[in-house]
XYZ file of C-alpha atoms in Angstrom:
407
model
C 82.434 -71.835 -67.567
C 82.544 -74.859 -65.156
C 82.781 -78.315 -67.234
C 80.130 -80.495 -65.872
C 81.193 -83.654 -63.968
C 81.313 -86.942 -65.323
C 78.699 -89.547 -63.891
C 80.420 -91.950 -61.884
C 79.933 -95.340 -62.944
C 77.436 -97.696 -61.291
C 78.863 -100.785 -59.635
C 76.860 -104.333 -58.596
C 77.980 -105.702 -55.640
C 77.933 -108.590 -53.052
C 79.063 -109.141 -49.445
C 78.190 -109.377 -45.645
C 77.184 -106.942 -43.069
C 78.226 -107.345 -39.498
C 75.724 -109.529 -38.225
C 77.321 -112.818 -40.891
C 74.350 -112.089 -43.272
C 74.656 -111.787 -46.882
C 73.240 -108.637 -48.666
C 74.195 -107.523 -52.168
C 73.029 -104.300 -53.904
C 74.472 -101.288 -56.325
C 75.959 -98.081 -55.669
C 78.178 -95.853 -57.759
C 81.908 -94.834 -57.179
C 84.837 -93.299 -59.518
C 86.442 -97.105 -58.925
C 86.445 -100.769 -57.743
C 88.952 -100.124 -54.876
C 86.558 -97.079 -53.861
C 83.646 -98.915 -53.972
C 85.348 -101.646 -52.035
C 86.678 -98.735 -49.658
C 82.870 -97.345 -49.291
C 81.261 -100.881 -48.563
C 84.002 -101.024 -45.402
C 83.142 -97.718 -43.943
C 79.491 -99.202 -43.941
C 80.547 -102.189 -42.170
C 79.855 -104.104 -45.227
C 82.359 -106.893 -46.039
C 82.762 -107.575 -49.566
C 82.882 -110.510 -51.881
C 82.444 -109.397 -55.670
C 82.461 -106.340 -56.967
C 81.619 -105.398 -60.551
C 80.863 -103.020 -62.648
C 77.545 -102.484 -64.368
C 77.307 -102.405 -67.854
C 75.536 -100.393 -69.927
C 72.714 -102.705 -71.522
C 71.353 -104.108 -67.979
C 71.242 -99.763 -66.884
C 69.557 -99.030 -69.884
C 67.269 -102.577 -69.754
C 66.210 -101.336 -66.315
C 63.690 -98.725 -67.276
C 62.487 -96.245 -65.259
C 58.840 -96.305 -64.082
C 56.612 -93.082 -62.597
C 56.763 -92.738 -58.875
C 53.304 -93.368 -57.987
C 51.290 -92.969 -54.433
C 51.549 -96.916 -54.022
C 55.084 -96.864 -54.467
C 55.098 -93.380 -51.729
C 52.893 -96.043 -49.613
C 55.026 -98.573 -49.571
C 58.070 -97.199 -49.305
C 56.348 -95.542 -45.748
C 54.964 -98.856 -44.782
C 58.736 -100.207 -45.234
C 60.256 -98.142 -43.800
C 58.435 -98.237 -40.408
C 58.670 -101.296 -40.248
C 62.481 -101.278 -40.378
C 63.006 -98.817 -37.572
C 59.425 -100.993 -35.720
C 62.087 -103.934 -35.661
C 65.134 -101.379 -34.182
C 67.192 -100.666 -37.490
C 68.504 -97.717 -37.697
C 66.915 -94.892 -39.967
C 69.863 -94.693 -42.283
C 70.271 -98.493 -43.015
C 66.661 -98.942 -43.292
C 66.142 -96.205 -46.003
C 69.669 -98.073 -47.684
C 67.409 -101.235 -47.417
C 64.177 -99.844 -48.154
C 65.917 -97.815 -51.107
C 67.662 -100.985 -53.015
C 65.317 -103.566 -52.426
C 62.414 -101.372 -54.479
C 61.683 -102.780 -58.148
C 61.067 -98.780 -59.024
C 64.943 -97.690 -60.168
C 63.252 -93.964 -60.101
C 61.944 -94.778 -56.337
C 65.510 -96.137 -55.449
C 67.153 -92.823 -56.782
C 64.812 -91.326 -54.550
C 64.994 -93.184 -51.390
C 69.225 -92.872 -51.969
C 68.973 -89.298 -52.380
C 67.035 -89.138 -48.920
C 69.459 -91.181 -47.427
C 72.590 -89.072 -48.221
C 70.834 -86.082 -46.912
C 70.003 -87.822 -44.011
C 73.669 -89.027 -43.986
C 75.122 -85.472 -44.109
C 72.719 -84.487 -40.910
C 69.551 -83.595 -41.911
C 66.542 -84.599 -40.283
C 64.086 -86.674 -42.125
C 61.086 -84.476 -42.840
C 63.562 -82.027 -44.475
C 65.278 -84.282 -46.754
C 62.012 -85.665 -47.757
C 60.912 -81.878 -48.345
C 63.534 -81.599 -51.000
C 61.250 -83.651 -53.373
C 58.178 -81.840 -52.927
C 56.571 -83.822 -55.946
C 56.361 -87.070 -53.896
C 56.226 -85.858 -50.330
C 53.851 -83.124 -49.940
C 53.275 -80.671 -47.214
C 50.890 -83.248 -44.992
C 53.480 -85.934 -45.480
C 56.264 -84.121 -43.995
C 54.687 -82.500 -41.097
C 53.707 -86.078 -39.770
C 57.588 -87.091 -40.200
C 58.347 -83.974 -38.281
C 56.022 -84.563 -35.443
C 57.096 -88.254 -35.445
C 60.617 -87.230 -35.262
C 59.854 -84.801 -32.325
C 58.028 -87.211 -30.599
C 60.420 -90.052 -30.800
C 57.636 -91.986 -32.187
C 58.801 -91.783 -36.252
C 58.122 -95.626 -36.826
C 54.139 -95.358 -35.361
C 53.802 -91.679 -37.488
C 55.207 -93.754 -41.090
C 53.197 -96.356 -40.447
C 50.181 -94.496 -39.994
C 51.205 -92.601 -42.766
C 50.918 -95.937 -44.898
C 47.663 -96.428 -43.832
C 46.225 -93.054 -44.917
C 47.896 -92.847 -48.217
C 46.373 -96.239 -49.100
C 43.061 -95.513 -48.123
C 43.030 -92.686 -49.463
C 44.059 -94.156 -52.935
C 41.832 -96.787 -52.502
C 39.198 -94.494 -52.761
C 40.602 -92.693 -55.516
C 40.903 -95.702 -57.679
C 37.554 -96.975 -57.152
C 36.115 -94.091 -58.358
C 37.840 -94.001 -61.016
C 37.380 -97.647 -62.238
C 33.613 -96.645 -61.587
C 33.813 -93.817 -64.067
C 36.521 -95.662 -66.862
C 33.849 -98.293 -67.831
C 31.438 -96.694 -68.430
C 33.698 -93.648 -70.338
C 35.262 -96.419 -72.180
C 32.655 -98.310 -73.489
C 30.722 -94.779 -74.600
C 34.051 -93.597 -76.710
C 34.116 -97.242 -78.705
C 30.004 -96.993 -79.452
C 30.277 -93.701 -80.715
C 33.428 -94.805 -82.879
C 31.664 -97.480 -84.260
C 28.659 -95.327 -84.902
C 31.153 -93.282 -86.856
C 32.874 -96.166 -88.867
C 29.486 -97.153 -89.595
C 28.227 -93.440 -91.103
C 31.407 -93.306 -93.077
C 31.667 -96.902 -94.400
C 29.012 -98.725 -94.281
C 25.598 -96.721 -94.846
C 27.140 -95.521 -98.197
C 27.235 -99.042 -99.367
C 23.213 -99.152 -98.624
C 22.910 -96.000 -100.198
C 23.538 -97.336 -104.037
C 21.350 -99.904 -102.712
C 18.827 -97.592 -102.075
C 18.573 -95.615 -105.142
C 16.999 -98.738 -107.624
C 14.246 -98.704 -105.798
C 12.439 -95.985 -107.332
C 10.355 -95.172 -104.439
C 10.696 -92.664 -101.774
C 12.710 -93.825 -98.372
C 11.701 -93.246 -94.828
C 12.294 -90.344 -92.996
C 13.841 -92.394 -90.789
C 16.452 -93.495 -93.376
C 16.986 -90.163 -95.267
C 17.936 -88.853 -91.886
C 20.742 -91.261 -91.195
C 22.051 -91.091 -94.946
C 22.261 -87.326 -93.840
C 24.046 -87.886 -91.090
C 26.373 -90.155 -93.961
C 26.978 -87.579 -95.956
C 28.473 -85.432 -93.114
C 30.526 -87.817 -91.704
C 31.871 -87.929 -95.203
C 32.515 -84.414 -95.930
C 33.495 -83.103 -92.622
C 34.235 -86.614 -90.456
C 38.255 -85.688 -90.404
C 37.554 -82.050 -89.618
C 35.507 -83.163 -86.960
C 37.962 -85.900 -85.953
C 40.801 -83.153 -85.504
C 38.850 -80.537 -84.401
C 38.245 -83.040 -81.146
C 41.707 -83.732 -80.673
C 42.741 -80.173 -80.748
C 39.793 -79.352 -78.026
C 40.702 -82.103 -75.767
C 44.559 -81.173 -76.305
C 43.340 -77.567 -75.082
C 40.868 -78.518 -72.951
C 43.910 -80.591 -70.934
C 46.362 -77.899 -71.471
C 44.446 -75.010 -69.959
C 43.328 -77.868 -67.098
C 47.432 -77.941 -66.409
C 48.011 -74.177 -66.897
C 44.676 -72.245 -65.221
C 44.144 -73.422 -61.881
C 40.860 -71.510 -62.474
C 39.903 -74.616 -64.822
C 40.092 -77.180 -62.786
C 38.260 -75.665 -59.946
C 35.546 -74.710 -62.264
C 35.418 -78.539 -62.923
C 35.271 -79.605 -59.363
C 32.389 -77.038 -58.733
C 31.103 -78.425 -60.868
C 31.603 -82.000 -60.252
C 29.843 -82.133 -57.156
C 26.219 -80.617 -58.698
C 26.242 -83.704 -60.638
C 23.768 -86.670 -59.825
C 24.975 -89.571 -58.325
C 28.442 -88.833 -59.184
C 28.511 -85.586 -57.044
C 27.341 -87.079 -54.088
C 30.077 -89.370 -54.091
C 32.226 -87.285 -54.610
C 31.092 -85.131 -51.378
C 31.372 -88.300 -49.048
C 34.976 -89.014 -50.731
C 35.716 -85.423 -49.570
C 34.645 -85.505 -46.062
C 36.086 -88.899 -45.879
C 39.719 -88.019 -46.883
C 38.964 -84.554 -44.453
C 38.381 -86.762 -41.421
C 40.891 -89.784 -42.632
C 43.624 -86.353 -42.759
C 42.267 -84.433 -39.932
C 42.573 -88.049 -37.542
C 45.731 -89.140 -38.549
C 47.195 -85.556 -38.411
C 45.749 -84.923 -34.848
C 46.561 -88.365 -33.677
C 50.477 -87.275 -34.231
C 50.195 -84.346 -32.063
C 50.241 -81.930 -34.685
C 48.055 -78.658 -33.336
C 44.505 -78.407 -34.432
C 45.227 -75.085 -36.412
C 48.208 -75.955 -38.371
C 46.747 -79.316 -38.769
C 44.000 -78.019 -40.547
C 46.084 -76.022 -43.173
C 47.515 -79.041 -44.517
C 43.668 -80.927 -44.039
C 42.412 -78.152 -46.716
C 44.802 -79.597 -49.714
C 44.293 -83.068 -48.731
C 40.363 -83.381 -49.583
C 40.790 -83.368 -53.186
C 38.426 -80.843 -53.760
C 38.561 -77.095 -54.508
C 34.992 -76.357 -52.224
C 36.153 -78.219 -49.432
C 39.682 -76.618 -49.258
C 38.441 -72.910 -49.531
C 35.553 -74.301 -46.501
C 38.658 -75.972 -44.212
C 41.257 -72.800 -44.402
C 38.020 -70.723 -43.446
C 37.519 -73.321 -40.664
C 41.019 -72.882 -39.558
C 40.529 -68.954 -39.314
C 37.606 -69.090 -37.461
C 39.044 -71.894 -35.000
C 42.090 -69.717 -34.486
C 40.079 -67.306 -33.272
C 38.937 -69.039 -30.823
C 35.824 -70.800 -32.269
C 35.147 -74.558 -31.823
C 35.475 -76.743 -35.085
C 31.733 -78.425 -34.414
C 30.814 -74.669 -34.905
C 33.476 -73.928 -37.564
C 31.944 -77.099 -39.513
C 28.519 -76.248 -39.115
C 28.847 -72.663 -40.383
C 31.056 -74.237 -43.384
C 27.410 -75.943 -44.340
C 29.577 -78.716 -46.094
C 29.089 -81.218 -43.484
C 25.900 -83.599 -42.636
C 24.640 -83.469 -39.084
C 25.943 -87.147 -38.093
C 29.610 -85.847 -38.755
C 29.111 -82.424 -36.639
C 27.914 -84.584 -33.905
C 30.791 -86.972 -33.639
C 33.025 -84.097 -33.336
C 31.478 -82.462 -30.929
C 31.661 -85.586 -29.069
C 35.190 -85.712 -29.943
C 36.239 -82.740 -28.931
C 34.478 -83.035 -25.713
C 35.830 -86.223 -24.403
C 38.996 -85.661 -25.695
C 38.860 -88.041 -28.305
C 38.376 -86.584 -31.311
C 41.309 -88.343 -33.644
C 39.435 -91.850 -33.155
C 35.961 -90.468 -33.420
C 37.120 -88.635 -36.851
C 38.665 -91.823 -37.749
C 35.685 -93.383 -37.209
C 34.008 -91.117 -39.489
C 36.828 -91.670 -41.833
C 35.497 -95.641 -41.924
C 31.744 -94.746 -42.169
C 32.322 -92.830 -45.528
C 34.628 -95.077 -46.477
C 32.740 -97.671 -46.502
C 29.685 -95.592 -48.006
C 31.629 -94.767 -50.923
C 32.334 -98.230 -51.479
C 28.939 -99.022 -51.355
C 27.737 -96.218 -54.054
C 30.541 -96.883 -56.068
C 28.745 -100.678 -56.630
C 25.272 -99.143 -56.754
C 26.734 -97.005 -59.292
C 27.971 -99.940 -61.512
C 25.053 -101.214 -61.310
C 22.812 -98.232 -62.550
C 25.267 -97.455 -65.180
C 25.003 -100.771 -66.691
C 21.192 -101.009 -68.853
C 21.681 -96.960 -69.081
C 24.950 -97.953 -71.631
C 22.799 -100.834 -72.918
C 20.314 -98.408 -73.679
C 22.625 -96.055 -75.764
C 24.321 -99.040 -77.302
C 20.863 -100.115 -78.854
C 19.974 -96.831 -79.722
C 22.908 -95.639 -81.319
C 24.200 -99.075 -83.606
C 20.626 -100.951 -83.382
C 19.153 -97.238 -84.507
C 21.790 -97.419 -87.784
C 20.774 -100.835 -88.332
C 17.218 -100.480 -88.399
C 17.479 -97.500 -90.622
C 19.331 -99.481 -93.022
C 17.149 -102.663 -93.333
C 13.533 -100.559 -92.863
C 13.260 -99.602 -96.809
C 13.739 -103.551 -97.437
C 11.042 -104.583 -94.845
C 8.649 -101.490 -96.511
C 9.785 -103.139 -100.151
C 8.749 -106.942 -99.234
C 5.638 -105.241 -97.808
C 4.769 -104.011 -100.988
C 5.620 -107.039 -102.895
């Protein structure tokens, strides 16, 4: 059996590149004179080199790779081969100057494939978790086309636009969600604690309660005797319900199916759909990729499990022969004003600015629900806040009222 490697140790270093200017970074080698030896071959004069210990490696933690950090690292990127560096410097550059130690190991991974011949889009391939499909046909096209630097930074702008929508919804739905989960808890901590309390209070009176009251001591006396059942038996269900969401794709299309029926909420989530379809569709066009294969990787960019079935169907029928206005109108997905701007598009040969256009009308109509939303959502919590904690309350205090009455 083989014996595993040692890891090389890391080493911080300092110098200047050929242009006089001063750069430092990190990079790991088997020893000093090696390291020293490495920095030369990049044309890297250098001043101090030491090694890393192991408190500041294990004080620099590492983070999730997020979309923002994908974004960024794109938006980078183009701008460092925009200004004429060349793609193997400016990924070095990119790569060490990111906060994210788990993005740098991921940008210096790139750039040793990239270092050993590979072309971009396949040594971004390799790491199918960040980069998906969409993602590295652009760099492909971009790198056919000689125009890589125009393809990332478009690239930048999609993925933040798309997020941007993503994360707006989301804050839209957290609020609410959040503020829900804590009135129920208190209702609980009030069932279990504090209604007992009234309850020997209660029972001097010698007089019958309200129905009202006996109801809620009811409620009491089953928070008591099964509240911890009931605590764990919700745990376990939404520990299964997120396992089986991770495990059975069937699950989580069943929820976005569902998802879109809803009031309000499904609505937006239609326009997010047909937004990140056109945003996709636009910027994938726009790079020269061909209509067909673009719209394979369009169908797993919407987000949506009824959209993505409705674009590879598209795709079929326009690789038969059919136009996508017609594709997209037999899809019955898409409202009339969208059908009509690609039909214009495709006519006049324009159709990756009039989807992008598109793109910004739902965009911007998202944003716009998203506040109305807020908004709506608002007095209905109010309303179940009242209900649920001013309901307890005036359960508790009505036999008191009904005794002073009497009095």
């Amino acid at each position: 059996m083989a014996q595993k490697a040692a890891k090389l140790p890391t080493f911080v270093w300092e110098g200047t590149d050929k242009r006089g200017e001063k750069v430092k970074g990190e990079a790991q080698a088997a020893n000093v004179t090696l390291m020293k030896a490495e920095l030369r071959r990049q044309g890297i004069a250098p001043k101090a080199v030491r090694k890393k210990s192991a408190l500041a490696s294990m004080g620099k933690r590492k983070k999730k790779i997020t979309a923002g950090d994908i974004a960024v690292f794109s938006r980078q990127l183009a701008t460092m081969m925009g200004a004429g560096v060349p793609l193997v410097q400016g990924l070095d550059i990119v790569g060490r100057g990111h906060e994210n130690p788990a993005m740098q190991d991921l940008v210096m991974a790139i750039k040793a494939d990239v270092e050993g011949g590979t072309n971009l889009s396949e040594a971004l391939g390799k790491h199918p978790r960040h980069f998906n499909e969409l993602f590295c046909n652009l760099v492909e096209a971009g790198e056919s086309a000689g125009v890589l630097d125009t393809l990332l930074d478009k690239l930048a702008t999609y993925l933040e636009k798309t997020e941007s929508i993503k994360k707006k919804i989301k804050k839209a739905l957290f609020y609410p969600a959040a503020v829900l989960v804590v009135a129920f808890a208190v209702t609980a901590i009030l069932l279990y604690f504090v209604v007992p309390q009234f309850e020997s209070l209660f029972t001097g009176f010698g007089a019958d309660l309200p129905v009202f009251t006996q109801f809620v001591l009811r409620l009491s006396y089953l928070m008591q005797d099964y509240g911890l059942f009931m605590l764990i038996g919700l745990v376990a269900a939404i520990l299964l319900f997120a396992e089986a969401k991770k495990r059975y794709p069937a699950v989580t299309h069943f929820l976005q199916r569902a998802a879109l029926k809803l009031p309000v909420i499904g609505e937006i989530l239609h326009k997010a759909a047909i937004a990140r379809y056109a945003r996709t569709l636009s910027t994938m066009f726009a790079a020269g990729v061909p209509l067909v294969e673009a719209l394979e990787s369009v169908a797993g960019a919407t987000g949506n499990v009824v959209y993505s079935e409705a674009v590879l169907e598209m795709r079929e029928q326009v690789a038969s022969g059919q136009q996508l206005q017609m594709a997209m109108k037999l899809a019955n997905l898409f409202p009339n004003m969208v059908i009509q701007m690609t039909a214009i598009g495709e006519e006049s040969g324009s159709l990756d600015s009039m989807l992008a256009k598109v793109a910004d009308f739902y965009e911007e109509e998202v944003d716009n629900m998203i506040d109305s939303l807020s908004s709506l959502l608002e007095p209905m919590i109010m309303v179940i806040l009242g209900v649920l904690v001013g309901g307890l309350v005036v359960a508790m205090y009505l036999p008191i009222f009904q005794m002073g009455q009497v009095i």
